[in-house]
Amino acid sequence: MTDTNTSAAGVRTAREIIGRSKDPVLDENNPFEAMMARFDHAAELLDLDPGLYKVLRAPEKQVIVAVPVMRDAGEVEVFTGYRVLHNTSRGPGKGGIRFDLNVTLDEVKALAAWMTWKCAVVNIPFGGAKGGVVCDPSVLSISELERLTRRYTASLIEIFGPESDIPAPDVNTNERVMAWIMDTFSMHKRHAVTGVVTGKPIEMGGSLGRREATGRGCVIATKEALRHLGLPMRGTKVAVQGFGNVGSVAAQLLEQEGLTIVAISDKSGAVYNANGIYINDALQWIHEHRFLIGYPGADAIAADDLLELDVDVLVPAAVENAITRKNASRIKARVICEGANGPTTPGADRVLEEQGVFVIPDILANAGGVTVSYFEWVQDRAGYFWDEATVNDRLQSIIQRSFHDVLSVASRHQVNMRTAAYMLSVERVAAVHRLRGMYA
Ligand code: NAD
C-alpha cells in the first residue's frame, strides 16, 4: 500500500509531470481544456503529489447512454445522453443536467470537474458530476420531453441516488424535469425518494430560496469584494450580461442594495441607461414580451459593448467564453462577478490580472445555487423544512466565509482569486483522498 503523501524515490512530482506533459492550451474555448489549465496551475503551486494529480485529472466515471424516445407521430428517435462523475471522494456526485444541441462529452467533463471544485470551495459534502442529452428541447412536445427525461433517468438508475449522484436543473431543464426524474427513480425503487434530485417544486420536497440562490450568492460575493476594495455600494455602476435565472435575480438584489444597474442583456440584445434601469420594470417587459429587445426604458446597444462599458462591476451571467484575450483589455470594470460557469478564458485571466481587475471566480461567485441544493438535500433527508429566512441566512454565512477563505489563500500565496479558489478546493479534495488512502 502506498501513502499518497510520500512518493517513492524516483517517482516524478506533480510539478515534473505537469512540466513535461503540459501542452500549450490548444483551444482555450474548449471548457475542459480551460478548466484543466486552471487545475494544473493550482496543482503546480500546491506541488500536489503525483498520484493524486493523476487521479484528480481523470473523471471517475463517464457514462454514455442511448436514449430511445417515441415521438408523438409514432416514430422512434435515439438521443445521446451523458453523465460524468468527476470525483466523489467528499460525498455524492452533484451537478445539473443540460438538454441542448451543443452538449458534448468534453463540456460535460469540464462542468463535472467544476462542480467538484465548487462544492469544495464552499465546503459542502458533495463531489462533482454533470449530465446532458444532445437534443433541441424547443422542437419536442411536453410529452416527448417527459419520455426523454424518464428514459434517460431509467438508463442511469444505478448511477443516480441520494447517496451516490444527485442531479439538478441546468440549461433547458427545470423544476418539472426534476419532478419527472424523482418520479421515475421512485417508481423503480418502489418508494418516494425526494433526495435524488434538487431544484424540485416546493410541494414535493424543494427548498424555499433555491430559485434565487445563485443570483443571491453573486450579490453576497460582490458586496464582500466591494467592501474588501473599499468601494461604496450606493451609486456603484453595474452591467449584467444575461437576464435569466442568475442575471435577473443578481440585478434585482444589487439594485435593492443601492447599486445602479446601467446595462442588461439577453440573447436578443443589450440595453443601456446611464441613469439606471428599473429591474422590476425590465422583468415585467420580459414577462410580457419574452425578450429584452424593444424594452423602452433604455437604449439598445451592441451586445458585445455591454462588457466594455465604463462600469464598476460586471456580472457575466449568460454563456461560457464571453471574456476572451481579444476583448479583455477593453474591460473597464473594477470587479467581475462570474455568475455564469466559465465566462472567462485562461488567456483573458492574464490580461485582467495585469489590469488589476478583481475577478470573483465562477466556482465561488455562482456557488450559491449548489449551496441551497445542499440545503434542499439536507431538508429532504431530515424530512423537516426551513423557512426562507433560515435558508438565506445560512447561504449568506457560507458564501461570506468562503469568500474570505479564498481571499486569505490569495494573500498568503500572492495569487489572484481564481488561482486561490482552485488551490483551496484542490487541497480540500486532496486532503480527503490522503485521509481515505489510495485504493490503487
Ligand atoms: P437562463 O437560461 O435562465 O438564462 C440565461 C440568460 O442568458 C438568458 O437571459 C439568455 O437570453 C441570455 N443569453 C444567452 N446567450 C446570451 C448572449 N450571447 N449574450 C447575452 N445574453 C445571453 O440560465 P441561468 O440559469 O441564468 O444560467 C446562466 C449561467 O449561469 C450558465 O452558465 C449556468 O451554467 C450558470 N449557473 C447557473 C446556476 C443556476 O442555479 N441557475 C448555478 C450556477 C451557474
mmCIF file of C-alpha atoms in Angstrom, residues 42-366:
data_model
loop_
_atom_site.group_PDB
_atom_site.id
_atom_site.type_symbol
_atom_site.label_atom_id
_atom_site.label_comp_id
_atom_site.label_asym_id
_atom_site.label_seq_id
_atom_site.Cartn_x
_atom_site.Cartn_y
_atom_site.Cartn_z
ATOM 1 C CA ALA A 42 -3.142 25.103 -8.797
ATOM 2 C CA ALA A 43 -1.639 21.589 -8.676
ATOM 3 C CA GLU A 44 1.755 23.007 -9.600
ATOM 4 C CA LEU A 45 1.613 25.707 -6.909
ATOM 5 C CA LEU A 46 0.475 23.144 -4.327
ATOM 6 C CA ASP A 47 3.127 20.720 -5.565
ATOM 7 C CA LEU A 48 0.419 18.099 -5.435
ATOM 8 C CA ASP A 49 1.732 14.590 -5.031
ATOM 9 C CA PRO A 50 1.897 12.824 -8.405
ATOM 10 C CA GLY A 51 -0.593 10.026 -7.735
ATOM 11 C CA LEU A 52 -3.261 12.476 -6.640
ATOM 12 C CA TYR A 53 -2.523 14.733 -9.569
ATOM 13 C CA LYS A 54 -3.255 11.888 -11.961
ATOM 14 C CA VAL A 55 -6.342 10.774 -10.013
ATOM 15 C CA LEU A 56 -7.882 14.263 -9.940
ATOM 16 C CA ARG A 57 -7.262 14.820 -13.643
ATOM 17 C CA ALA A 58 -9.300 11.784 -14.656
ATOM 18 C CA PRO A 59 -13.084 11.757 -14.203
ATOM 19 C CA GLU A 60 -14.099 8.732 -12.089
ATOM 20 C CA LYS A 61 -16.879 7.632 -14.380
ATOM 21 C CA GLN A 62 -18.116 8.675 -17.836
ATOM 22 C CA VAL A 63 -21.341 7.067 -18.982
ATOM 23 C CA ILE A 64 -22.833 7.403 -22.469
ATOM 24 C CA VAL A 65 -26.361 6.128 -22.951
ATOM 25 C CA ALA A 66 -28.603 5.760 -25.965
ATOM 26 C CA VAL A 67 -31.989 7.264 -25.144
ATOM 27 C CA PRO A 68 -34.766 5.961 -27.418
ATOM 28 C CA VAL A 69 -37.858 8.164 -27.431
ATOM 29 C CA MET A 70 -41.174 7.501 -29.142
ATOM 30 C CA ARG A 71 -42.077 10.746 -30.940
ATOM 31 C CA ASP A 72 -45.724 11.790 -30.855
ATOM 32 C CA ALA A 73 -46.082 10.721 -34.503
ATOM 33 C CA GLY A 74 -45.119 7.140 -33.563
ATOM 34 C CA GLU A 75 -41.518 7.196 -34.867
ATOM 35 C CA VAL A 76 -38.624 6.216 -32.573
ATOM 36 C CA GLU A 77 -35.682 8.592 -32.328
ATOM 37 C CA VAL A 78 -32.493 7.794 -30.401
ATOM 38 C CA PHE A 79 -30.757 10.602 -28.499
ATOM 39 C CA THR A 80 -27.321 10.507 -26.854
ATOM 40 C CA GLY A 81 -27.133 11.124 -23.107
ATOM 41 C CA TYR A 82 -24.115 11.604 -20.845
ATOM 42 C CA ARG A 83 -23.441 11.502 -17.139
ATOM 43 C CA VAL A 84 -19.969 12.155 -15.788
ATOM 44 C CA LEU A 85 -18.862 11.754 -12.180
ATOM 45 C CA HIS A 86 -15.617 13.631 -11.821
ATOM 46 C CA ASN A 87 -14.804 12.989 -8.159
ATOM 47 C CA THR A 88 -16.879 11.610 -5.291
ATOM 48 C CA SER A 89 -14.293 11.446 -2.504
ATOM 49 C CA ARG A 90 -16.050 14.140 -0.416
ATOM 50 C CA GLY A 91 -19.605 12.887 -0.965
ATOM 51 C CA PRO A 92 -22.175 12.019 -3.629
ATOM 52 C CA GLY A 93 -21.787 13.486 -7.099
ATOM 53 C CA LYS A 94 -23.740 16.713 -7.541
ATOM 54 C CA GLY A 95 -24.470 18.510 -10.761
ATOM 55 C CA GLY A 96 -27.093 19.599 -13.219
ATOM 56 C CA ILE A 97 -28.483 18.068 -16.390
ATOM 57 C CA ARG A 98 -28.461 20.013 -19.664
ATOM 58 C CA PHE A 99 -30.760 19.404 -22.631
ATOM 59 C CA ASP A 100 -29.028 21.134 -25.518
ATOM 60 C CA LEU A 101 -27.802 20.506 -29.068
ATOM 61 C CA ASN A 102 -24.323 21.753 -28.117
ATOM 62 C CA VAL A 103 -23.803 19.199 -25.330
ATOM 63 C CA THR A 104 -20.530 17.287 -25.802
ATOM 64 C CA LEU A 105 -18.669 14.824 -23.599
ATOM 65 C CA ASP A 106 -15.834 17.372 -23.193
ATOM 66 C CA GLU A 107 -18.258 20.015 -21.987
ATOM 67 C CA VAL A 108 -19.912 17.617 -19.525
ATOM 68 C CA LYS A 109 -16.483 16.529 -18.210
ATOM 69 C CA ALA A 110 -15.468 20.159 -17.622
ATOM 70 C CA LEU A 111 -18.737 21.005 -15.919
ATOM 71 C CA ALA A 112 -18.458 17.896 -13.700
ATOM 72 C CA ALA A 113 -14.948 18.883 -12.584
ATOM 73 C CA TRP A 114 -16.088 22.465 -11.954
ATOM 74 C CA MET A 115 -18.733 21.006 -9.631
ATOM 75 C CA THR A 116 -16.033 19.120 -7.680
ATOM 76 C CA TRP A 117 -14.078 22.354 -7.135
ATOM 77 C CA LYS A 118 -17.207 24.445 -6.487
ATOM 78 C CA CYS A 119 -18.532 22.120 -3.764
ATOM 79 C CA ALA A 120 -15.089 22.070 -2.155
ATOM 80 C CA VAL A 121 -14.712 25.881 -2.248
ATOM 81 C CA VAL A 122 -17.915 26.289 -0.227
ATOM 82 C CA ASN A 123 -17.012 23.180 1.784
ATOM 83 C CA ILE A 124 -20.225 21.213 1.312
ATOM 84 C CA PRO A 125 -20.032 17.401 1.400
ATOM 85 C CA PHE A 126 -20.571 16.706 -2.306
ATOM 86 C CA GLY A 127 -18.399 15.635 -5.197
ATOM 87 C CA GLY A 128 -18.747 16.812 -8.789
ATOM 88 C CA ALA A 129 -20.984 15.449 -11.537
ATOM 89 C CA LYS A 130 -22.830 16.682 -14.608
ATOM 90 C CA GLY A 131 -25.097 15.269 -17.274
ATOM 91 C CA GLY A 132 -26.669 16.147 -20.553
ATOM 92 C CA VAL A 133 -28.704 14.949 -23.501
ATOM 93 C CA VAL A 134 -27.922 16.120 -27.032
ATOM 94 C CA CYS A 135 -31.304 17.432 -28.149
ATOM 95 C CA ASP A 136 -33.195 20.571 -29.063
ATOM 96 C CA PRO A 137 -35.943 20.711 -26.439
ATOM 97 C CA SER A 138 -37.694 23.542 -28.300
ATOM 98 C CA VAL A 139 -38.805 21.074 -31.000
ATOM 99 C CA LEU A 140 -40.012 18.424 -28.534
ATOM 100 C CA SER A 141 -43.564 18.361 -27.189
ATOM 101 C CA ILE A 142 -44.065 18.212 -23.412
ATOM 102 C CA SER A 143 -44.880 14.511 -23.579
ATOM 103 C CA GLU A 144 -41.775 13.820 -25.730
ATOM 104 C CA LEU A 145 -39.674 15.747 -23.206
ATOM 105 C CA GLU A 146 -41.183 13.706 -20.396
ATOM 106 C CA ARG A 147 -40.425 10.406 -22.177
ATOM 107 C CA LEU A 148 -36.867 11.584 -22.902
ATOM 108 C CA THR A 149 -36.316 12.524 -19.244
ATOM 109 C CA ARG A 150 -37.774 9.276 -17.918
ATOM 110 C CA ARG A 151 -35.795 7.048 -20.297
ATOM 111 C CA TYR A 152 -32.544 8.950 -19.589
ATOM 112 C CA THR A 153 -33.197 8.530 -15.833
ATOM 113 C CA ALA A 154 -34.044 4.817 -16.197
ATOM 114 C CA SER A 155 -30.828 4.251 -18.174
ATOM 115 C CA LEU A 156 -28.822 5.755 -15.310
ATOM 116 C CA ILE A 157 -30.844 4.249 -12.457
ATOM 117 C CA GLU A 158 -27.853 2.587 -10.800
ATOM 118 C CA ILE A 159 -25.793 5.818 -11.017
ATOM 119 C CA PHE A 160 -28.341 8.232 -9.532
ATOM 120 C CA GLY A 161 -29.306 8.202 -5.849
ATOM 121 C CA PRO A 162 -29.264 10.453 -2.770
ATOM 122 C CA GLU A 163 -26.103 8.711 -1.565
ATOM 123 C CA SER A 164 -24.372 8.480 -4.945
ATOM 124 C CA ASP A 165 -25.299 11.109 -7.554
ATOM 125 C CA ILE A 166 -27.866 13.899 -7.293
ATOM 126 C CA PRO A 167 -28.910 15.793 -10.448
ATOM 127 C CA ALA A 168 -30.286 19.345 -10.568
ATOM 128 C CA PRO A 169 -31.581 21.713 -13.249
ATOM 129 C CA ASP A 170 -29.204 23.300 -15.755
ATOM 130 C CA VAL A 171 -29.563 24.750 -19.264
ATOM 131 C CA ASN A 172 -33.084 23.946 -20.576
ATOM 132 C CA THR A 173 -34.103 21.781 -17.627
ATOM 133 C CA ASN A 174 -36.274 22.982 -14.789
ATOM 134 C CA GLU A 175 -38.432 22.018 -11.792
ATOM 135 C CA ARG A 176 -40.788 19.985 -13.955
ATOM 136 C CA VAL A 177 -37.927 17.903 -15.380
ATOM 137 C CA MET A 178 -36.639 17.318 -11.818
ATOM 138 C CA ALA A 179 -40.129 16.147 -10.798
ATOM 139 C CA TRP A 180 -40.104 13.563 -13.649
ATOM 140 C CA ILE A 181 -36.641 12.347 -12.615
ATOM 141 C CA MET A 182 -37.716 11.993 -8.989
ATOM 142 C CA ASP A 183 -40.879 10.126 -10.027
ATOM 143 C CA THR A 184 -39.063 7.734 -12.401
ATOM 144 C CA PHE A 185 -36.385 6.959 -9.823
ATOM 145 C CA SER A 186 -39.008 6.491 -7.091
ATOM 146 C CA MET A 187 -41.135 4.141 -9.248
ATOM 147 C CA HIS A 188 -38.084 1.913 -9.773
ATOM 148 C CA LYS A 189 -37.232 1.981 -6.033
ATOM 149 C CA ARG A 190 -40.889 1.381 -5.051
ATOM 150 C CA HIS A 191 -40.945 4.312 -2.619
ATOM 151 C CA ALA A 192 -40.683 8.112 -2.805
ATOM 152 C CA VAL A 193 -37.047 9.223 -2.886
ATOM 153 C CA THR A 194 -37.130 13.020 -2.646
ATOM 154 C CA GLY A 195 -33.366 13.408 -2.078
ATOM 155 C CA VAL A 196 -32.425 12.028 -5.516
ATOM 156 C CA VAL A 197 -32.714 15.473 -7.180
ATOM 157 C CA THR A 198 -32.607 19.112 -6.112
ATOM 158 C CA GLY A 199 -34.314 22.086 -7.694
ATOM 159 C CA LYS A 200 -37.673 20.291 -7.324
ATOM 160 C CA PRO A 201 -41.048 22.010 -6.892
ATOM 161 C CA ILE A 202 -41.541 23.138 -3.265
ATOM 162 C CA GLU A 203 -44.636 20.912 -2.925
ATOM 163 C CA MET A 204 -42.577 17.739 -3.395
ATOM 164 C CA GLY A 205 -39.532 18.492 -1.244
ATOM 165 C CA GLY A 206 -37.931 21.512 -2.922
ATOM 166 C CA SER A 207 -36.353 24.263 -0.837
ATOM 167 C CA LEU A 208 -37.535 27.809 -0.386
ATOM 168 C CA GLY A 209 -34.943 30.231 -1.772
ATOM 169 C CA ARG A 210 -33.463 27.748 -4.302
ATOM 170 C CA ARG A 211 -34.616 29.668 -7.388
ATOM 171 C CA GLU A 212 -32.937 32.893 -6.251
ATOM 172 C CA ALA A 213 -29.915 31.226 -4.625
ATOM 173 C CA THR A 214 -27.337 31.592 -7.415
ATOM 174 C CA GLY A 215 -28.094 35.282 -8.040
ATOM 175 C CA ARG A 216 -28.221 35.896 -4.286
ATOM 176 C CA GLY A 217 -24.813 34.233 -3.863
ATOM 177 C CA CYS A 218 -23.381 36.507 -6.599
ATOM 178 C CA VAL A 219 -24.661 39.547 -4.708
ATOM 179 C CA ILE A 220 -23.233 38.400 -1.367
ATOM 180 C CA ALA A 221 -19.824 37.810 -3.005
ATOM 181 C CA THR A 222 -19.921 41.157 -4.855
ATOM 182 C CA LYS A 223 -20.693 43.029 -1.617
ATOM 183 C CA GLU A 224 -17.739 41.327 0.082
ATOM 184 C CA ALA A 225 -15.480 42.279 -2.854
ATOM 185 C CA LEU A 226 -16.573 45.931 -2.768
ATOM 186 C CA ARG A 227 -16.042 46.045 0.995
ATOM 187 C CA HIS A 228 -12.591 44.475 0.592
ATOM 188 C CA LEU A 229 -11.621 47.012 -2.091
ATOM 189 C CA GLY A 230 -13.037 49.929 -0.077
ATOM 190 C CA LEU A 231 -15.584 50.745 -2.785
ATOM 191 C CA PRO A 232 -19.059 52.049 -1.926
ATOM 192 C CA MET A 233 -22.320 50.256 -2.690
ATOM 193 C CA ARG A 234 -24.544 53.247 -3.339
ATOM 194 C CA GLY A 235 -24.332 54.529 -6.908
ATOM 195 C CA THR A 236 -21.842 51.855 -7.974
ATOM 196 C CA LYS A 237 -22.498 51.149 -11.657
ATOM 197 C CA VAL A 238 -23.183 47.595 -12.812
ATOM 198 C CA ALA A 239 -23.609 45.830 -16.173
ATOM 199 C CA VAL A 240 -25.200 42.371 -16.242
ATOM 200 C CA GLN A 241 -24.835 40.030 -19.230
ATOM 201 C CA GLY A 242 -27.710 37.513 -19.320
ATOM 202 C CA PHE A 243 -31.098 38.215 -17.806
ATOM 203 C CA GLY A 244 -32.218 34.710 -16.898
ATOM 204 C CA ASN A 245 -32.337 32.981 -13.541
ATOM 205 C CA VAL A 246 -28.888 34.115 -12.388
ATOM 206 C CA GLY A 247 -28.572 37.529 -14.065
ATOM 207 C CA SER A 248 -32.056 38.871 -13.364
ATOM 208 C CA VAL A 249 -32.008 37.886 -9.679
ATOM 209 C CA ALA A 250 -28.489 39.318 -9.253
ATOM 210 C CA ALA A 251 -29.597 42.570 -10.928
ATOM 211 C CA GLN A 252 -32.719 42.802 -8.786
ATOM 212 C CA LEU A 253 -30.876 42.224 -5.496
ATOM 213 C CA LEU A 254 -27.952 44.540 -6.425
ATOM 214 C CA GLU A 255 -30.488 47.266 -7.192
ATOM 215 C CA GLN A 256 -32.067 46.684 -3.774
ATOM 216 C CA GLU A 257 -28.604 47.179 -2.226
ATOM 217 C CA GLY A 258 -28.399 50.654 -3.814
ATOM 218 C CA LEU A 259 -26.200 49.853 -6.829
ATOM 219 C CA THR A 260 -27.201 51.286 -10.205
ATOM 220 C CA ILE A 261 -27.777 48.734 -12.973
ATOM 221 C CA VAL A 262 -26.909 50.664 -16.136
ATOM 222 C CA ALA A 263 -26.961 47.797 -18.644
ATOM 223 C CA ILE A 264 -28.537 44.374 -19.054
ATOM 224 C CA SER A 265 -28.705 41.904 -21.933
ATOM 225 C CA ASP A 266 -30.188 38.662 -23.112
ATOM 226 C CA LYS A 267 -29.772 36.700 -26.316
ATOM 227 C CA SER A 268 -31.983 39.228 -28.157
ATOM 228 C CA GLY A 269 -29.580 42.118 -27.407
ATOM 229 C CA ALA A 270 -28.360 44.617 -24.806
ATOM 230 C CA VAL A 271 -29.822 47.854 -23.412
ATOM 231 C CA TYR A 272 -28.196 50.789 -21.573
ATOM 232 C CA ASN A 273 -29.447 53.669 -19.427
ATOM 233 C CA ALA A 274 -26.821 55.846 -17.706
ATOM 234 C CA ASN A 275 -29.350 56.772 -15.004
ATOM 235 C CA GLY A 276 -30.141 53.178 -14.168
ATOM 236 C CA ILE A 277 -32.628 50.580 -15.372
ATOM 237 C CA TYR A 278 -35.609 49.712 -13.136
ATOM 238 C CA ILE A 279 -35.174 45.981 -12.898
ATOM 239 C CA ASN A 280 -38.767 45.149 -11.963
ATOM 240 C CA ASP A 281 -39.880 47.171 -14.976
ATOM 241 C CA ALA A 282 -37.499 45.219 -17.255
ATOM 242 C CA LEU A 283 -38.717 41.929 -15.739
ATOM 243 C CA GLN A 284 -42.299 42.942 -16.429
ATOM 244 C CA TRP A 285 -41.317 43.655 -20.057
ATOM 245 C CA ILE A 286 -39.723 40.186 -20.344
ATOM 246 C CA HIS A 287 -42.814 38.648 -18.778
ATOM 247 C CA GLU A 288 -44.966 40.239 -21.462
ATOM 248 C CA HIS A 289 -42.603 40.109 -24.483
ATOM 249 C CA ARG A 290 -40.275 37.185 -23.649
ATOM 250 C CA PHE A 291 -37.106 39.049 -24.784
ATOM 251 C CA LEU A 292 -35.451 42.377 -23.878
ATOM 252 C CA ILE A 293 -35.426 43.649 -27.455
ATOM 253 C CA GLY A 294 -37.578 46.750 -27.760
ATOM 254 C CA TYR A 295 -37.521 47.499 -23.999
ATOM 255 C CA PRO A 296 -38.442 51.190 -23.854
ATOM 256 C CA GLY A 297 -36.742 52.045 -20.517
ATOM 257 C CA ALA A 298 -33.215 52.043 -22.003
ATOM 258 C CA ASP A 299 -31.331 52.458 -25.311
ATOM 259 C CA ALA A 300 -30.292 49.499 -27.411
ATOM 260 C CA ILE A 301 -26.530 48.932 -27.621
ATOM 261 C CA ALA A 302 -24.434 46.271 -29.364
ATOM 262 C CA ALA A 303 -24.371 43.083 -27.279
ATOM 263 C CA ASP A 304 -20.564 42.956 -27.074
ATOM 264 C CA ASP A 305 -20.358 46.622 -26.000
ATOM 265 C CA LEU A 306 -22.056 45.783 -22.689
ATOM 266 C CA LEU A 307 -18.893 44.037 -21.499
ATOM 267 C CA GLU A 308 -16.732 47.077 -22.252
ATOM 268 C CA LEU A 309 -18.887 49.773 -20.612
ATOM 269 C CA ASP A 310 -17.454 52.197 -18.079
ATOM 270 C CA VAL A 311 -18.913 50.417 -15.043
ATOM 271 C CA ASP A 312 -17.565 49.396 -11.631
ATOM 272 C CA VAL A 313 -18.996 45.875 -11.568
ATOM 273 C CA LEU A 314 -19.533 43.474 -14.457
ATOM 274 C CA VAL A 315 -21.647 40.340 -13.959
ATOM 275 C CA PRO A 316 -21.300 37.885 -16.884
ATOM 276 C CA ALA A 317 -24.268 35.591 -16.231
ATOM 277 C CA ALA A 318 -25.024 34.102 -19.633
ATOM 278 C CA VAL A 319 -22.559 31.949 -21.521
ATOM 279 C CA GLU A 320 -19.066 30.433 -21.499
ATOM 280 C CA ASN A 321 -16.146 32.320 -23.065
ATOM 281 C CA ALA A 322 -17.706 35.806 -23.018
ATOM 282 C CA ILE A 323 -14.441 37.424 -21.908
ATOM 283 C CA THR A 324 -11.508 36.368 -24.073
ATOM 284 C CA ARG A 325 -7.970 37.575 -24.729
ATOM 285 C CA LYS A 326 -9.490 39.651 -27.580
ATOM 286 C CA ASN A 327 -11.827 41.850 -25.505
ATOM 287 C CA ALA A 328 -10.267 41.588 -22.010
ATOM 288 C CA SER A 329 -8.027 44.634 -22.440
ATOM 289 C CA ARG A 330 -11.080 46.812 -23.172
ATOM 290 C CA ILE A 331 -12.900 45.859 -19.962
ATOM 291 C CA LYS A 332 -13.172 48.810 -17.590
ATOM 292 C CA ALA A 333 -14.950 47.200 -14.628
ATOM 293 C CA ARG A 334 -13.036 47.062 -11.369
ATOM 294 C CA VAL A 335 -14.857 43.906 -10.209
ATOM 295 C CA ILE A 336 -16.083 40.949 -12.287
ATOM 296 C CA CYS A 337 -18.520 38.585 -10.591
ATOM 297 C CA GLU A 338 -18.767 35.393 -12.676
ATOM 298 C CA GLY A 339 -22.418 34.369 -12.452
ATOM 299 C CA ALA A 340 -22.015 32.009 -15.430
ATOM 300 C CA ASN A 341 -19.791 28.936 -15.496
ATOM 301 C CA GLY A 342 -16.573 29.589 -17.403
ATOM 302 C CA PRO A 343 -17.310 33.084 -18.772
ATOM 303 C CA THR A 344 -13.594 33.994 -18.844
ATOM 304 C CA THR A 345 -10.929 32.145 -20.849
ATOM 305 C CA PRO A 346 -7.471 31.443 -19.336
ATOM 306 C CA GLY A 347 -5.924 33.903 -21.838
ATOM 307 C CA ALA A 348 -8.261 36.655 -20.607
ATOM 308 C CA ASP A 349 -7.341 35.883 -16.980
ATOM 309 C CA ARG A 350 -3.800 37.064 -17.557
ATOM 310 C CA VAL A 351 -4.901 40.328 -19.187
ATOM 311 C CA LEU A 352 -7.425 41.077 -16.434
ATOM 312 C CA GLU A 353 -4.827 40.419 -13.752
ATOM 313 C CA GLU A 354 -2.393 42.846 -15.386
ATOM 314 C CA GLN A 355 -5.152 45.469 -15.431
ATOM 315 C CA GLY A 356 -5.832 44.943 -11.716
ATOM 316 C CA VAL A 357 -9.403 43.701 -12.215
ATOM 317 C CA PHE A 358 -10.708 41.840 -9.150
ATOM 318 C CA VAL A 359 -12.343 38.663 -10.505
ATOM 319 C CA ILE A 360 -14.666 36.664 -8.252
ATOM 320 C CA PRO A 361 -14.279 33.279 -9.985
ATOM 321 C CA ASP A 362 -17.285 31.212 -11.049
ATOM 322 C CA ILE A 363 -16.579 28.370 -8.619
ATOM 323 C CA LEU A 364 -17.057 30.864 -5.772
ATOM 324 C CA ALA A 365 -19.355 33.507 -7.318
ATOM 325 C CA ASN A 366 -22.111 31.171 -8.523
#
